[in-house]
PDB file of C-alpha atoms in Angstrom:
ATOM      1  CA  MET A  58     -30.236  15.716   2.114  1.00  0.00           C
ATOM      2  CA  LEU A  59     -26.573  15.566   3.293  1.00  0.00           C
ATOM      3  CA  ALA A  60     -27.863  14.542   6.855  1.00  0.00           C
ATOM      4  CA  ILE A  61     -30.258  11.818   5.383  1.00  0.00           C
ATOM      5  CA  TYR A  62     -27.623  10.610   2.954  1.00  0.00           C
ATOM      6  CA  VAL A  63     -24.847  10.283   6.044  1.00  0.00           C
ATOM      7  CA  SER A  64     -27.290   8.897   8.387  1.00  0.00           C
ATOM      8  CA  TRP A  65     -28.147   5.984   5.512  1.00  0.00           C
ATOM      9  CA  TYR A  66     -24.820   5.153   4.882  1.00  0.00           C
ATOM     10  CA  MET A  67     -23.558   5.028   8.545  1.00  0.00           C
ATOM     11  CA  LEU A  68     -26.545   2.950   9.663  1.00  0.00           C
ATOM     12  CA  PHE A  69     -27.398   0.676   6.813  1.00  0.00           C
ATOM     13  CA  ASP A  70     -25.021   0.821   4.023  1.00  0.00           C
ATOM     14  CA  LYS A  71     -22.364  -2.285   3.827  1.00  0.00           C
ATOM     15  CA  ALA A  72     -21.055  -1.730   0.391  1.00  0.00           C
ATOM     16  CA  HIS A  73     -17.489  -1.315   1.386  1.00  0.00           C
ATOM     17  CA  LEU A  74     -17.681  -4.603   3.198  1.00  0.00           C
ATOM     18  CA  ARG A  75     -18.649  -6.621   0.214  1.00  0.00           C
ATOM     19  CA  GLY A  76     -17.253  -5.320  -2.915  1.00  0.00           C
ATOM     20  CA  GLY A  77     -20.231  -3.045  -3.787  1.00  0.00           C
ATOM     21  CA  ARG A  78     -20.768  -0.031  -6.149  1.00  0.00           C
ATOM     22  CA  PHE A  79     -17.401  -1.048  -8.051  1.00  0.00           C
ATOM     23  CA  MET A  80     -17.238   1.065 -11.324  1.00  0.00           C
ATOM     24  CA  PRO A  81     -14.434  -0.346 -13.587  1.00  0.00           C
ATOM     25  CA  THR A  82     -14.620   2.876 -15.619  1.00  0.00           C
ATOM     26  CA  PHE A  83     -12.941   4.441 -12.712  1.00  0.00           C
ATOM     27  CA  ARG A  84      -9.917   2.657 -12.986  1.00  0.00           C
ATOM     28  CA  ARG A  85      -9.310   3.339 -16.499  1.00  0.00           C
ATOM     29  CA  ARG A  86      -9.415   7.104 -16.359  1.00  0.00           C
ATOM     30  CA  ASN A  87      -6.739   8.525 -18.599  1.00  0.00           C
ATOM     31  CA  PHE A  88      -5.642  10.579 -15.375  1.00  0.00           C
ATOM     32  CA  TRP A  89      -4.148   7.386 -13.645  1.00  0.00           C
ATOM     33  CA  LYS A  90      -1.816   6.923 -16.738  1.00  0.00           C
ATOM     34  CA  HIS A  91      -0.352  10.215 -16.074  1.00  0.00           C
ATOM     35  CA  PHE A  92       0.044   9.683 -12.080  1.00  0.00           C
ATOM     36  CA  ALA A  93       1.850   6.432 -13.146  1.00  0.00           C
ATOM     37  CA  ALA A  94       4.071   8.245 -15.531  1.00  0.00           C
ATOM     38  CA  TYR A  95       4.829  10.912 -13.151  1.00  0.00           C
ATOM     39  CA  PHE A  96       6.997   8.632 -11.116  1.00  0.00           C
ATOM     40  CA  PRO A  97       7.098   6.462 -12.986  1.00  0.00           C
ATOM     41  CA  MET A  98       5.149   3.340 -11.489  1.00  0.00           C
ATOM     42  CA  SER A  99       5.572  -0.223 -13.047  1.00  0.00           C
ATOM     43  CA  LEU A 100       4.076  -3.433 -11.770  1.00  0.00           C
ATOM     44  CA  THR A 101       5.723  -6.833 -12.479  1.00  0.00           C
ATOM     45  CA  ARG A 102       4.126 -10.622 -12.445  1.00  0.00           C
ATOM     46  CA  THR A 103       6.585 -13.470 -11.310  1.00  0.00           C
ATOM     47  CA  ALA A 104       3.789 -16.075 -11.768  1.00  0.00           C
ATOM     48  CA  LYS A 105       0.322 -16.229 -13.075  1.00  0.00           C
ATOM     49  CA  LEU A 106      -2.589 -16.661 -10.889  1.00  0.00           C
ATOM     50  CA  ASP A 107      -5.271 -19.164 -11.292  1.00  0.00           C
ATOM     51  CA  PRO A 108      -8.714 -17.204 -11.677  1.00  0.00           C
ATOM     52  CA  LYS A 109     -10.421 -20.110  -9.900  1.00  0.00           C
ATOM     53  CA  ARG A 110      -8.895 -19.287  -6.514  1.00  0.00           C
ATOM     54  CA  ASN A 111      -9.136 -16.675  -4.001  1.00  0.00           C
ATOM     55  CA  TYR A 112      -6.265 -14.861  -2.780  1.00  0.00           C
ATOM     56  CA  ILE A 113      -4.802 -12.375   0.011  1.00  0.00           C
ATOM     57  CA  PHE A 114      -2.447  -9.846  -1.412  1.00  0.00           C
ATOM     58  CA  GLY A 115       0.020  -8.589   0.991  1.00  0.00           C
ATOM     59  CA  TYR A 116       1.711  -5.469   0.176  1.00  0.00           C
ATOM     60  CA  HIS A 117       5.201  -4.176   1.535  1.00  0.00           C
ATOM     61  CA  PRO A 118       6.130  -1.329   2.780  1.00  0.00           C
ATOM     62  CA  HIS A 119       3.553   0.737   3.734  1.00  0.00           C
ATOM     63  CA  GLY A 120       5.507   3.894   2.845  1.00  0.00           C
ATOM     64  CA  VAL A 121       3.852   7.157   3.743  1.00  0.00           C
ATOM     65  CA  ILE A 122       0.480   6.880   1.545  1.00  0.00           C
ATOM     66  CA  SER A 123       0.955   3.642   0.036  1.00  0.00           C
ATOM     67  CA  MET A 124       0.911   5.382  -3.381  1.00  0.00           C
ATOM     68  CA  GLY A 125       2.136   2.301  -5.282  1.00  0.00           C
ATOM     69  CA  ALA A 126      -0.899   0.195  -3.998  1.00  0.00           C
ATOM     70  CA  CYS A 127      -3.352   2.445  -5.113  1.00  0.00           C
ATOM     71  CA  CYS A 128      -1.815   3.212  -8.551  1.00  0.00           C
ATOM     72  CA  ASN A 129      -0.970  -0.389  -9.394  1.00  0.00           C
ATOM     73  CA  PHE A 130      -3.757  -2.239  -7.918  1.00  0.00           C
ATOM     74  CA  ALA A 131      -6.707  -0.221  -7.672  1.00  0.00           C
ATOM     75  CA  THR A 132      -6.519   1.354 -10.693  1.00  0.00           C
ATOM     76  CA  GLU A 133      -5.595  -0.162 -14.876  1.00  0.00           C
ATOM     77  CA  ALA A 134      -2.633   2.533 -15.200  1.00  0.00           C
ATOM     78  CA  THR A 135      -0.108  -0.212 -15.219  1.00  0.00           C
ATOM     79  CA  GLY A 136      -2.328  -2.996 -16.728  1.00  0.00           C
ATOM     80  CA  PHE A 137      -3.448  -5.067 -13.550  1.00  0.00           C
ATOM     81  CA  SER A 138      -6.110  -6.906 -15.633  1.00  0.00           C
ATOM     82  CA  GLU A 139      -3.800  -7.935 -18.098  1.00  0.00           C
ATOM     83  CA  LEU A 140      -1.410  -9.222 -16.027  1.00  0.00           C
ATOM     84  CA  PHE A 141      -3.762 -11.375 -13.886  1.00  0.00           C
ATOM     85  CA  PRO A 142      -6.908 -12.014 -15.937  1.00  0.00           C
ATOM     86  CA  GLY A 143      -9.980 -13.043 -13.699  1.00  0.00           C
ATOM     87  CA  ILE A 144      -8.646 -11.790 -10.729  1.00  0.00           C
ATOM     88  CA  ASP A 145     -11.337  -9.378  -9.022  1.00  0.00           C
ATOM     89  CA  LEU A 146      -9.046  -7.441  -6.609  1.00  0.00           C
ATOM     90  CA  ARG A 147     -10.244  -4.929  -3.791  1.00  0.00           C
ATOM     91  CA  LEU A 148      -7.627  -2.721  -2.034  1.00  0.00           C
ATOM     92  CA  LEU A 149      -8.548  -2.407   1.436  1.00  0.00           C
ATOM     93  CA  THR A 150      -8.312   0.723   3.636  1.00  0.00           C
ATOM     94  CA  LEU A 151      -8.862   2.257   6.741  1.00  0.00           C
ATOM     95  CA  GLU A 152     -12.564   1.847   7.952  1.00  0.00           C
ATOM     96  CA  GLN A 153     -12.556   5.588   8.748  1.00  0.00           C
ATOM     97  CA  ASN A 154     -12.237   6.781   4.901  1.00  0.00           C
ATOM     98  CA  PHE A 155     -15.572   5.224   4.551  1.00  0.00           C
ATOM     99  CA  ARG A 156     -17.205   7.785   6.925  1.00  0.00           C
ATOM    100  CA  VAL A 157     -16.450  10.767   4.885  1.00  0.00           C
ATOM    101  CA  PRO A 158     -19.472  11.813   2.384  1.00  0.00           C
ATOM    102  CA  VAL A 159     -18.699  11.512  -1.399  1.00  0.00           C
ATOM    103  CA  PHE A 160     -15.226  10.611  -0.782  1.00  0.00           C
ATOM    104  CA  ARG A 161     -16.632   7.165   0.124  1.00  0.00           C
ATOM    105  CA  GLU A 162     -18.425   6.847  -2.975  1.00  0.00           C
ATOM    106  CA  TYR A 163     -15.234   7.532  -5.130  1.00  0.00           C
ATOM    107  CA  LEU A 164     -13.441   4.793  -3.158  1.00  0.00           C
ATOM    108  CA  LEU A 165     -15.906   2.396  -3.808  1.00  0.00           C
ATOM    109  CA  GLY A 166     -16.062   3.208  -7.424  1.00  0.00           C
ATOM    110  CA  LEU A 167     -12.365   2.607  -7.589  1.00  0.00           C
ATOM    111  CA  GLY A 168     -13.074  -0.937  -5.618  1.00  0.00           C
ATOM    112  CA  VAL A 169     -11.403   0.183  -2.432  1.00  0.00           C
ATOM    113  CA  ASN A 170     -13.056  -1.339   0.476  1.00  0.00           C
ATOM    114  CA  SER A 171     -12.664  -1.601   4.161  1.00  0.00           C
ATOM    115  CA  VAL A 172      -9.859  -3.341   5.873  1.00  0.00           C
ATOM    116  CA  SER A 173     -11.908  -4.746   8.887  1.00  0.00           C
ATOM    117  CA  LYS A 174     -12.245  -8.439   9.508  1.00  0.00           C
ATOM    118  CA  ALA A 175     -16.094  -8.263   8.015  1.00  0.00           C
ATOM    119  CA  SER A 176     -14.821  -6.626   4.845  1.00  0.00           C
ATOM    120  CA  ILE A 177     -12.113  -9.311   4.344  1.00  0.00           C
ATOM    121  CA  HIS A 178     -14.285 -12.299   4.592  1.00  0.00           C
ATOM    122  CA  GLY A 179     -17.259 -10.956   2.659  1.00  0.00           C
ATOM    123  CA  ASN A 180     -14.941  -9.870  -0.102  1.00  0.00           C
ATOM    124  CA  LEU A 181     -13.387 -13.615  -0.225  1.00  0.00           C
ATOM    125  CA  THR A 182     -16.705 -15.181  -0.470  1.00  0.00           C
ATOM    126  CA  ARG A 183     -17.747 -12.977  -3.659  1.00  0.00           C
ATOM    127  CA  GLY A 184     -16.992 -15.774  -5.893  1.00  0.00           C
ATOM    128  CA  PRO A 185     -14.113 -17.183  -8.034  1.00  0.00           C
ATOM    129  CA  GLY A 186     -11.346 -14.955  -8.553  1.00  0.00           C
ATOM    130  CA  ALA A 187     -12.448 -12.607  -5.635  1.00  0.00           C
ATOM    131  CA  SER A 188      -9.465 -11.315  -3.771  1.00  0.00           C
ATOM    132  CA  VAL A 189      -8.048  -8.462  -1.384  1.00  0.00           C
ATOM    133  CA  MET A 190      -4.858  -6.737  -0.898  1.00  0.00           C
ATOM    134  CA  ILE A 191      -4.089  -5.683   2.709  1.00  0.00           C
ATOM    135  CA  VAL A 192      -0.946  -3.329   3.272  1.00  0.00           C
ATOM    136  CA  ILE A 193       0.366  -5.491   6.178  1.00  0.00           C
ATOM    137  CA  GLY A 194       2.383  -3.099   7.828  1.00  0.00           C
ATOM    138  CA  GLY A 195      -0.326  -0.601   8.477  1.00  0.00           C
ATOM    139  CA  ALA A 196      -0.189   2.665  10.193  1.00  0.00           C
ATOM    140  CA  ARG A 197       2.542   1.477  12.660  1.00  0.00           C
ATOM    141  CA  GLU A 198       4.760   1.046   9.593  1.00  0.00           C
ATOM    142  CA  SER A 199       4.368   4.296   8.153  1.00  0.00           C
ATOM    143  CA  LEU A 200       6.236   5.685  11.008  1.00  0.00           C
ATOM    144  CA  GLU A 201       9.044   3.795   9.920  1.00  0.00           C
ATOM    145  CA  THR A 202       9.197   5.383   6.498  1.00  0.00           C
ATOM    146  CA  ALA A 203      12.564   6.889   5.196  1.00  0.00           C
ATOM    147  CA  PRO A 204      13.753   7.123   1.718  1.00  0.00           C
ATOM    148  CA  GLY A 205      16.194   4.223   0.986  1.00  0.00           C
ATOM    149  CA  SER A 206      15.021   2.225   3.954  1.00  0.00           C
ATOM    150  CA  TYR A 207      12.579  -0.793   4.076  1.00  0.00           C
ATOM    151  CA  ASN A 208      11.814  -1.405   7.774  1.00  0.00           C
ATOM    152  CA  LEU A 209       8.693  -3.929   8.004  1.00  0.00           C
ATOM    153  CA  ILE A 210       6.282  -4.803  10.733  1.00  0.00           C
ATOM    154  CA  LEU A 211       5.624  -8.142   9.691  1.00  0.00           C
ATOM    155  CA  ASP A 212       7.090 -10.602  12.483  1.00  0.00           C
ATOM    156  CA  ASN A 213       3.965 -10.168  14.609  1.00  0.00           C
ATOM    157  CA  ARG A 214       1.345  -9.515  11.853  1.00  0.00           C
ATOM    158  CA  LYS A 215      -0.369 -13.125  11.314  1.00  0.00           C
ATOM    159  CA  GLY A 216      -3.944 -12.154  11.404  1.00  0.00           C
ATOM    160  CA  PHE A 217      -4.085 -12.018   7.394  1.00  0.00           C
ATOM    161  CA  ILE A 218      -2.502 -15.862   7.974  1.00  0.00           C
ATOM    162  CA  LYS A 219      -5.187 -16.937   9.981  1.00  0.00           C
ATOM    163  CA  VAL A 220      -7.720 -15.566   7.709  1.00  0.00           C
ATOM    164  CA  ALA A 221      -6.094 -17.350   4.981  1.00  0.00           C
ATOM    165  CA  LEU A 222      -6.014 -20.674   6.481  1.00  0.00           C
ATOM    166  CA  GLN A 223      -9.784 -20.192   7.526  1.00  0.00           C
ATOM    167  CA  LYS A 224     -10.957 -19.277   4.003  1.00  0.00           C
ATOM    168  CA  GLY A 225      -8.798 -21.264   2.001  1.00  0.00           C
ATOM    169  CA  ALA A 226      -7.395 -18.464   0.385  1.00  0.00           C
ATOM    170  CA  SER A 227      -3.865 -18.081  -1.247  1.00  0.00           C
ATOM    171  CA  LEU A 228      -1.239 -15.737  -0.215  1.00  0.00           C
ATOM    172  CA  VAL A 229       0.487 -13.568  -2.590  1.00  0.00           C
ATOM    173  CA  PRO A 230       3.158 -11.275  -1.182  1.00  0.00           C
ATOM    174  CA  VAL A 231       4.125  -7.994  -3.099  1.00  0.00           C
ATOM    175  CA  PHE A 232       7.347  -5.805  -2.690  1.00  0.00           C
ATOM    176  CA  SER A 233       7.074  -2.393  -4.120  1.00  0.00           C
ATOM    177  CA  PHE A 234      10.662  -1.145  -4.554  1.00  0.00           C
ATOM    178  CA  GLY A 235      10.571   2.715  -4.209  1.00  0.00           C
ATOM    179  CA  GLU A 236       7.566   3.179  -2.266  1.00  0.00           C
ATOM    180  CA  THR A 237       9.376   4.698   0.818  1.00  0.00           C
ATOM    181  CA  ASP A 238      11.468   7.180  -1.495  1.00  0.00           C
ATOM    182  CA  LEU A 239       8.268   9.251  -2.439  1.00  0.00           C
ATOM    183  CA  PHE A 240       8.311  11.783   0.713  1.00  0.00           C
ATOM    184  CA  GLY A 241      11.160  12.827   2.966  1.00  0.00           C
ATOM    185  CA  VAL A 242      10.535  12.175   6.547  1.00  0.00           C
ATOM    186  CA  PHE A 243      11.372  14.286   9.540  1.00  0.00           C
ATOM    187  CA  ALA A 244      12.647  11.723  12.246  1.00  0.00           C
ATOM    188  CA  SER A 245      12.784  12.972  15.548  1.00  0.00           C
ATOM    189  CA  SER A 246      12.631  11.235  19.002  1.00  0.00           C
ATOM    190  CA  ARG A 247      10.626  14.410  20.293  1.00  0.00           C
ATOM    191  CA  PHE A 248       7.476  13.374  18.342  1.00  0.00           C
ATOM    192  CA  ARG A 249       7.877   9.474  18.234  1.00  0.00           C
ATOM    193  CA  ARG A 250       6.037   9.021  21.373  1.00  0.00           C
ATOM    194  CA  TRP A 251       3.017  11.216  20.514  1.00  0.00           C
ATOM    195  CA  GLN A 252       3.072   9.416  17.173  1.00  0.00           C
ATOM    196  CA  LEU A 253       2.925   6.063  18.616  1.00  0.00           C
ATOM    197  CA  TRP A 254       0.141   7.243  21.216  1.00  0.00           C
ATOM    198  CA  LEU A 255      -1.915   8.827  18.371  1.00  0.00           C
ATOM    199  CA  GLN A 256      -1.539   5.543  16.228  1.00  0.00           C
ATOM    200  CA  LYS A 257      -3.027   3.821  18.908  1.00  0.00           C
ATOM    201  CA  GLN A 258      -5.876   5.964  19.621  1.00  0.00           C
ATOM    202  CA  MET A 259      -6.783   6.744  16.470  1.00  0.00           C
ATOM    203  CA  GLY A 260      -5.778   3.598  14.175  1.00  0.00           C
ATOM    204  CA  PHE A 261      -3.497   5.727  11.746  1.00  0.00           C
ATOM    205  CA  GLY A 262       0.119   7.439  11.986  1.00  0.00           C
ATOM    206  CA  ILE A 263       0.945  10.883  11.270  1.00  0.00           C
ATOM    207  CA  PRO A 264       4.433  10.867   9.766  1.00  0.00           C
ATOM    208  CA  PHE A 265       5.989  14.415   9.554  1.00  0.00           C
ATOM    209  CA  PHE A 266       6.862  14.063   5.811  1.00  0.00           C
ATOM    210  CA  PHE A 267       7.385  16.681   2.625  1.00  0.00           C
ATOM    211  CA  GLY A 268       7.942  16.486  -0.930  1.00  0.00           C
ATOM    212  CA  ARG A 269       8.802  18.706  -3.520  1.00  0.00           C
ATOM    213  CA  ALA A 270       7.470  22.144  -4.435  1.00  0.00           C
ATOM    214  CA  LEU A 271       6.325  22.903  -7.902  1.00  0.00           C
ATOM    215  CA  THR A 272       8.789  24.766  -9.880  1.00  0.00           C
ATOM    216  CA  GLY A 273       5.769  26.997 -11.083  1.00  0.00           C
ATOM    217  CA  GLY A 274       4.220  26.959  -8.090  1.00  0.00           C
ATOM    218  CA  VAL A 275       3.616  29.646  -5.364  1.00  0.00           C
ATOM    219  CA  LEU A 276       5.893  28.076  -2.683  1.00  0.00           C
ATOM    220  CA  HIS A 277       8.898  28.232  -5.316  1.00  0.00           C
ATOM    221  CA  ARG A 278       8.094  31.404  -7.181  1.00  0.00           C
ATOM    222  CA  VAL A 279       7.266  33.560  -4.178  1.00  0.00           C
ATOM    223  CA  PHE A 280       9.209  32.084  -1.343  1.00  0.00           C
ATOM    224  CA  GLY A 281      11.916  30.272  -3.292  1.00  0.00           C
ATOM    225  CA  LEU A 282      10.965  26.891  -1.312  1.00  0.00           C
ATOM    226  CA  SER A 283      12.057  23.504  -3.013  1.00  0.00           C
ATOM    227  CA  ARG A 284       9.796  21.739  -0.456  1.00  0.00           C
ATOM    228  CA  GLY A 285       6.335  21.059  -0.899  1.00  0.00           C
ATOM    229  CA  VAL A 286       3.452  18.688  -0.957  1.00  0.00           C
ATOM    230  CA  MET A 287       4.084  16.862  -4.174  1.00  0.00           C
ATOM    231  CA  PRO A 288       5.783  13.718  -4.190  1.00  0.00           C
ATOM    232  CA  LEU A 289       9.051  13.093  -5.446  1.00  0.00           C
ATOM    233  CA  ARG A 290       9.580  11.850  -8.788  1.00  0.00           C
ATOM    234  CA  MET A 291      11.263   8.308  -7.911  1.00  0.00           C
ATOM    235  CA  PRO A 292      10.501   5.075  -9.494  1.00  0.00           C
ATOM    236  CA  VAL A 293       8.170   2.530  -7.845  1.00  0.00           C
ATOM    237  CA  GLN A 294       8.348  -0.864  -9.110  1.00  0.00           C
ATOM    238  CA  SER A 295       5.695  -3.433  -7.364  1.00  0.00           C
ATOM    239  CA  ILE A 296       6.714  -6.960  -7.734  1.00  0.00           C
ATOM    240  CA  VAL A 297       3.997  -9.707  -7.224  1.00  0.00           C
ATOM    241  CA  GLY A 298       5.611 -12.845  -5.861  1.00  0.00           C
ATOM    242  CA  ASN A 299       4.632 -16.408  -6.306  1.00  0.00           C
ATOM    243  CA  PRO A 300       1.556 -17.438  -4.702  1.00  0.00           C
ATOM    244  CA  ILE A 301       1.529 -19.638  -1.829  1.00  0.00           C
ATOM    245  CA  HIS A 302      -1.574 -21.691  -1.712  1.00  0.00           C
ATOM    246  CA  VAL A 303      -3.939 -23.097   0.894  1.00  0.00           C
ATOM    247  CA  ASP A 304      -5.343 -26.219  -0.348  1.00  0.00           C
ATOM    248  CA  ALA A 305      -8.426 -26.426   1.752  1.00  0.00           C
ATOM    249  CA  PRO A 306     -10.188 -24.214   4.112  1.00  0.00           C
ATOM    250  CA  VAL A 307      -8.919 -24.678   7.939  1.00  0.00           C
ATOM    251  CA  PRO A 308     -11.874 -23.369  10.369  1.00  0.00           C
ATOM    252  CA  ASN A 309      -9.814 -23.439  13.435  1.00  0.00           C
ATOM    253  CA  PRO A 310      -6.106 -23.318  12.601  1.00  0.00           C
ATOM    254  CA  THR A 311      -3.377 -23.900  15.152  1.00  0.00           C
ATOM    255  CA  GLN A 312      -0.662 -21.479  15.992  1.00  0.00           C
ATOM    256  CA  GLU A 313       1.836 -23.900  14.580  1.00  0.00           C
ATOM    257  CA  GLN A 314      -0.236 -23.748  11.235  1.00  0.00           C
ATOM    258  CA  ILE A 315      -0.346 -20.157  11.258  1.00  0.00           C
ATOM    259  CA  ASP A 316       3.529 -19.867  12.261  1.00  0.00           C
ATOM    260  CA  GLU A 317       4.597 -22.223   9.554  1.00  0.00           C
ATOM    261  CA  LEU A 318       2.509 -20.395   6.660  1.00  0.00           C
ATOM    262  CA  HIS A 319       4.016 -17.045   7.869  1.00  0.00           C
ATOM    263  CA  GLN A 320       7.117 -18.264   7.518  1.00  0.00           C
ATOM    264  CA  ARG A 321       6.604 -19.323   4.080  1.00  0.00           C
ATOM    265  CA  TYR A 322       5.130 -16.112   3.331  1.00  0.00           C
ATOM    266  CA  VAL A 323       8.067 -14.317   4.645  1.00  0.00           C
ATOM    267  CA  ALA A 324      10.737 -16.418   2.836  1.00  0.00           C
ATOM    268  CA  GLU A 325       8.882 -15.530  -0.418  1.00  0.00           C
ATOM    269  CA  LEU A 326       8.856 -11.895   0.272  1.00  0.00           C
ATOM    270  CA  ARG A 327      12.845 -12.152   0.896  1.00  0.00           C
ATOM    271  CA  LYS A 328      13.088 -13.855  -2.208  1.00  0.00           C
ATOM    272  CA  ILE A 329      11.622 -10.943  -4.218  1.00  0.00           C
ATOM    273  CA  TYR A 330      13.771  -8.445  -2.524  1.00  0.00           C
ATOM    274  CA  GLU A 331      16.943 -10.519  -3.001  1.00  0.00           C
ATOM    275  CA  GLU A 332      16.171 -11.151  -6.774  1.00  0.00           C
ATOM    276  CA  PHE A 333      14.896  -7.687  -7.682  1.00  0.00           C
ATOM    277  CA  LYS A 334      16.755  -5.195  -5.751  1.00  0.00           C
ATOM    278  CA  GLU A 335      20.087  -4.736  -7.578  1.00  0.00           C
ATOM    279  CA  PRO A 336      18.069  -4.108 -11.293  1.00  0.00           C
ATOM    280  CA  PHE A 337      15.869  -1.597  -9.334  1.00  0.00           C
ATOM    281  CA  LEU A 338      18.660   0.054  -7.564  1.00  0.00           C
ATOM    282  CA  ALA A 339      20.531   0.314 -11.021  1.00  0.00           C
ATOM    283  CA  SER A 340      17.428   2.051 -12.689  1.00  0.00           C
ATOM    284  CA  ARG A 341      16.728   4.066  -9.335  1.00  0.00           C
ATOM    285  CA  ALA A 342      20.217   5.606  -9.524  1.00  0.00           C
ATOM    286  CA  LYS A 343      19.900   6.567 -13.282  1.00  0.00           C
ATOM    287  CA  ILE A 344      16.834   8.697 -12.427  1.00  0.00           C
ATOM    288  CA  MET A 345      18.403  10.552  -9.635  1.00  0.00           C
ATOM    289  CA  ASP A 346      21.534  11.365 -11.860  1.00  0.00           C
ATOM    290  CA  SER A 347      18.951  12.606 -14.416  1.00  0.00           C
ATOM    291  CA  GLN A 348      17.032  14.917 -11.896  1.00  0.00           C
ATOM    292  CA  GLY A 349      20.417  16.726 -10.979  1.00  0.00           C
ATOM    293  CA  ASP A 350      21.508  18.022  -7.792  1.00  0.00           C
ATOM    294  CA  ALA A 351      18.873  20.630  -7.391  1.00  0.00           C
ATOM    295  CA  ALA A 352      16.401  17.850  -6.818  1.00  0.00           C
ATOM    296  CA  LYS A 353      18.372  15.677  -4.611  1.00  0.00           C
ATOM    297  CA  ALA A 354      18.996  18.820  -2.639  1.00  0.00           C
ATOM    298  CA  VAL A 355      15.516  18.705  -1.167  1.00  0.00           C
ATOM    299  CA  LEU A 356      16.110  15.385   0.731  1.00  0.00           C
ATOM    300  CA  ARG A 357      19.808  16.469   1.637  1.00  0.00           C
ATOM    301  CA  GLN A 358      18.118  18.896   3.905  1.00  0.00           C
ATOM    302  CA  GLY A 359      16.768  16.386   6.307  1.00  0.00           C
ATOM    303  CA  SER A 360      18.655  14.054   8.453  1.00  0.00           C
ATOM    304  CA  PHE A 361      19.182  11.525   5.964  1.00  0.00           C
ATOM    305  CA  HIS A 362      20.582  11.252   2.284  1.00  0.00           C
ATOM    306  CA  LEU A 363      18.584   9.611  -0.422  1.00  0.00           C
ATOM    307  CA  GLU A 364      21.616   7.833  -1.978  1.00  0.00           C
ATOM    308  CA  LYS A 365      21.850   5.773   1.275  1.00  0.00           C
ATOM    309  CA  VAL A 366      19.856   2.415   0.749  1.00  0.00           C
ATOM    310  CA  GLU A 367      19.714   0.156   3.719  1.00  0.00           C
ATOM    311  CA  SER A 368      18.663  -3.685   3.862  1.00  0.00           C
ATOM    312  CA  LEU A 369      15.407  -5.226   4.037  1.00  0.00           C
ATOM    313  CA  ALA A 370      14.682  -5.437   7.985  1.00  0.00           C
ATOM    314  CA  PHE A 371      11.864  -6.537  10.037  1.00  0.00           C
ATOM    315  CA  VAL A 372      11.531  -4.435  13.091  1.00  0.00           C
ATOM    316  CA  GLY A 373       8.298  -5.661  14.673  1.00  0.00           C
TER     317      GLY A 373
END
């Protein structure tokens, strides 16, 4: 039976390209509210979105696993549907995830689809309000992740801009403060070349990361380790910026049109960062103080300090 199932979805099933088998109840499970409260996660709207339009949401930064994108936009833990009524959003992820038996069904139930070009086009044509979210920096940006840093791969990422023009879809930049704080990362030039090679060959990057160990878990009780695989309890605030409208489809956009829209997108993203960074950093500092020195010591063991916060930077 498993062989038949795998053969069927590998050869015939296109649900991950058109928003199929979505089960809204998956997004409303109580588990996701507990998940959001652990960090905590929050979602902030700066403008209402017209449910008659289609949108391409761009999520920044990638972080190690893009947990803010999953929690805030693929579940109802922070009230996405209440903030954006009528917006039928699909979070997009790597095609490889839909080759895993059973796991693919759970992703489809959550409304997570493939990030392929066919999926983007298929989802945007589902009807009014049909929208997608793309983590723009992708696998390459995950290798730039470090607590307190916001190094974005965006300067040469213009494919989503071209699709927005072709489909007449409005662009919505999203900046998630704290996404890069959830895991520590071992930064070493020794492995960087290998990481980049693997990312080009397989389509995903493998940052060397660590989190915290559960105080009641085996790693801590038996081995006395403070590091583990659990993400750090750091706040994540996703800010949804103002939409950048494309008034009509442009079947064959020129490079000048693509560049102009890209510049507008980057400007709105910078605006979000500058407007919300100080309030977020203040709340971040309070949470760090409440956790005490023991929790902060987990990250001090690496080659960086969580207290250090760098400015927004575009590195590629």
